[in-house]
Amino acid sequence: MKRARLGFTLIELVVVIVVLGILAVTAMPRLVNLQSDSRIAALNGLKAGMQSASDMIYPLAIRQGLTNVSDAITIEGDDIQLAYGYPAAFSRQTWSKLIEATFADGVYNADDPADWYFHNNPSQNWIRFMTKSRIDPSLQCFLRYYEATETNAPRFELVTDGC
């Protein structure tokens, strides 16, 4: 009478572990790529929201004659700082009021509930937005908004090399 075999042999167990290891190694790059894709998608979403807000503000500013280097327009009781009729780069409050997001200064704080971090350089008229996981600008994963000038509309630069 043959006895029924219970469990796995050592060889079967080793083969299963090796197969699982191979599957994990092939799946890992896809998971890492998904994180990168989600960061890029978030930056693209922020860019689209900022462009839409900027495009909606400009006609209102023109109608009210607010096209100087530094003006402000009141929308729903909030003052929005402008540069040549477009949202100014130096004010994170401007962007918090225009789009549904919270922004924190570029100093990382894990407990900060902000959606985005920013770093601005008023002397160069730009502001940079980064996700919480990519707060370091050297990681090359950010959206930079260049303020409008007298001759040019604002410009958005998306840098995703390090996302």
XYZ file of C-alpha atoms in Angstrom:
163
model
C 0.000 0.000 0.000
C 1.399 3.372 -1.014
C 1.422 6.191 1.410
C 0.055 9.540 0.152
C 2.683 12.224 -0.128
C 2.047 15.256 2.054
C 3.614 18.653 1.334
C 6.312 19.698 -1.106
C 9.735 18.311 -1.694
C 12.729 20.576 -1.219
C 13.306 20.750 -4.972
C 9.706 21.826 -5.634
C 9.980 24.519 -2.969
C 13.247 25.853 -4.427
C 11.749 25.914 -7.940
C 8.714 27.884 -6.708
C 10.930 30.406 -4.893
C 13.131 30.857 -7.984
C 10.073 31.368 -10.213
C 8.641 33.936 -7.765
C 12.005 35.706 -7.680
C 12.108 35.909 -11.469
C 8.557 37.284 -11.550
C 9.437 39.879 -8.905
C 12.531 41.015 -10.808
C 10.545 41.448 -14.025
C 7.645 43.225 -12.304
C 9.744 45.692 -10.262
C 10.686 48.002 -13.169
C 7.028 48.249 -14.115
C 6.088 49.284 -10.581
C 8.878 51.853 -10.457
C 7.757 53.169 -13.839
C 4.182 53.482 -12.538
C 5.405 55.764 -9.749
C 7.260 57.882 -12.256
C 4.222 58.017 -14.540
C 1.990 59.073 -11.647
C 4.358 61.908 -10.683
C 4.473 63.114 -14.284
C 0.680 62.892 -14.547
C 0.308 64.923 -11.350
C 2.635 67.612 -12.705
C 0.726 67.659 -16.004
C -2.527 68.054 -14.081
C -1.101 70.955 -12.097
C 0.192 72.532 -15.302
C -3.229 72.218 -16.974
C -4.953 73.770 -13.962
C -2.499 76.641 -13.828
C -2.757 77.279 -17.576
C -6.552 77.291 -17.393
C -6.553 79.680 -14.446
C -4.065 81.941 -16.188
C -6.086 81.896 -19.415
C -9.280 82.803 -17.534
C -7.687 85.632 -15.530
C -6.132 87.435 -18.490
C -9.380 88.530 -20.238
C -10.738 89.795 -16.913
C -7.562 91.779 -16.317
C -7.675 93.302 -19.809
C -11.315 94.288 -19.368
C -10.409 96.071 -16.119
C -7.233 97.631 -17.540
C -4.937 95.666 -15.223
C -2.046 94.975 -17.577
C 0.799 96.761 -15.781
C 3.892 95.140 -14.333
C 2.187 94.811 -10.938
C -1.566 94.869 -10.388
C -4.157 92.928 -8.445
C -7.607 91.706 -9.379
C -10.307 90.752 -6.901
C -12.079 87.465 -7.567
C -14.673 86.210 -5.094
C -13.230 88.492 -2.422
C -9.629 87.345 -2.913
C -6.912 89.590 -4.307
C -4.947 87.879 -7.049
C -1.525 89.401 -7.737
C -0.911 90.010 -11.430
C 2.018 90.693 -13.723
C 0.958 92.149 -17.080
C -2.541 90.720 -16.633
C -1.447 87.179 -15.752
C -0.979 85.609 -12.295
C 2.280 86.704 -10.675
C 4.969 84.110 -10.026
C 6.086 85.248 -6.590
C 2.910 84.488 -4.649
C 1.902 80.963 -3.677
C -1.311 82.428 -2.226
C -2.254 83.508 -5.726
C -2.115 79.924 -6.943
C -3.840 78.534 -3.850
C -6.738 80.866 -4.573
C -6.887 80.096 -8.294
C -6.740 76.301 -8.160
C -7.929 73.853 -5.538
C -4.572 72.912 -4.039
C -2.425 73.777 -1.059
C 1.194 74.815 -1.401
C 3.958 74.807 1.190
C 7.342 76.489 1.127
C 10.144 74.382 -0.340
C 11.427 73.256 3.070
C 10.432 69.594 3.416
C 8.252 68.641 6.357
C 6.814 65.110 6.373
C 3.906 66.242 8.573
C 2.904 69.098 6.275
C -0.495 68.382 4.670
C 0.314 70.450 1.566
C -0.406 68.999 -1.858
C 2.605 70.679 -3.458
C 5.847 72.346 -2.492
C 7.120 75.468 -4.165
C 10.295 77.447 -4.465
C 10.306 80.876 -6.010
C 12.907 83.307 -7.140
C 11.262 86.742 -7.377
C 14.372 88.335 -8.861
C 14.140 85.929 -11.808
C 10.322 85.962 -11.995
C 9.647 82.245 -11.745
C 8.161 79.797 -9.281
C 8.816 76.041 -9.182
C 6.310 73.427 -7.965
C 7.329 69.929 -6.812
C 5.511 66.897 -5.448
C 6.157 65.949 -1.836
C 8.202 62.904 -2.863
C 10.450 64.989 -5.119
C 11.087 68.100 -3.024
C 14.774 68.292 -3.972
C 15.112 70.365 -7.194
C 18.226 68.406 -8.160
C 15.939 65.408 -8.757
C 14.668 67.165 -11.900
C 10.957 66.558 -11.316
C 9.086 69.858 -11.207
C 6.920 72.401 -12.982
C 8.318 75.892 -13.374
C 6.103 78.899 -14.120
C 7.790 81.904 -15.685
C 5.919 85.129 -15.077
C 4.582 87.141 -18.009
C 6.679 90.004 -19.291
C 5.666 93.116 -21.157
C 6.151 91.299 -24.467
C 5.517 87.625 -23.608
C 2.738 85.588 -22.032
C 3.675 83.364 -19.080
C 5.541 80.171 -19.851
C 5.325 76.733 -18.243
C 8.326 74.407 -18.179
C 7.822 70.778 -17.213
C 11.010 68.961 -16.125
C 10.477 65.218 -15.694
C 13.930 63.638 -16.120
C 14.113 62.656 -12.442
C 10.500 61.715 -11.809
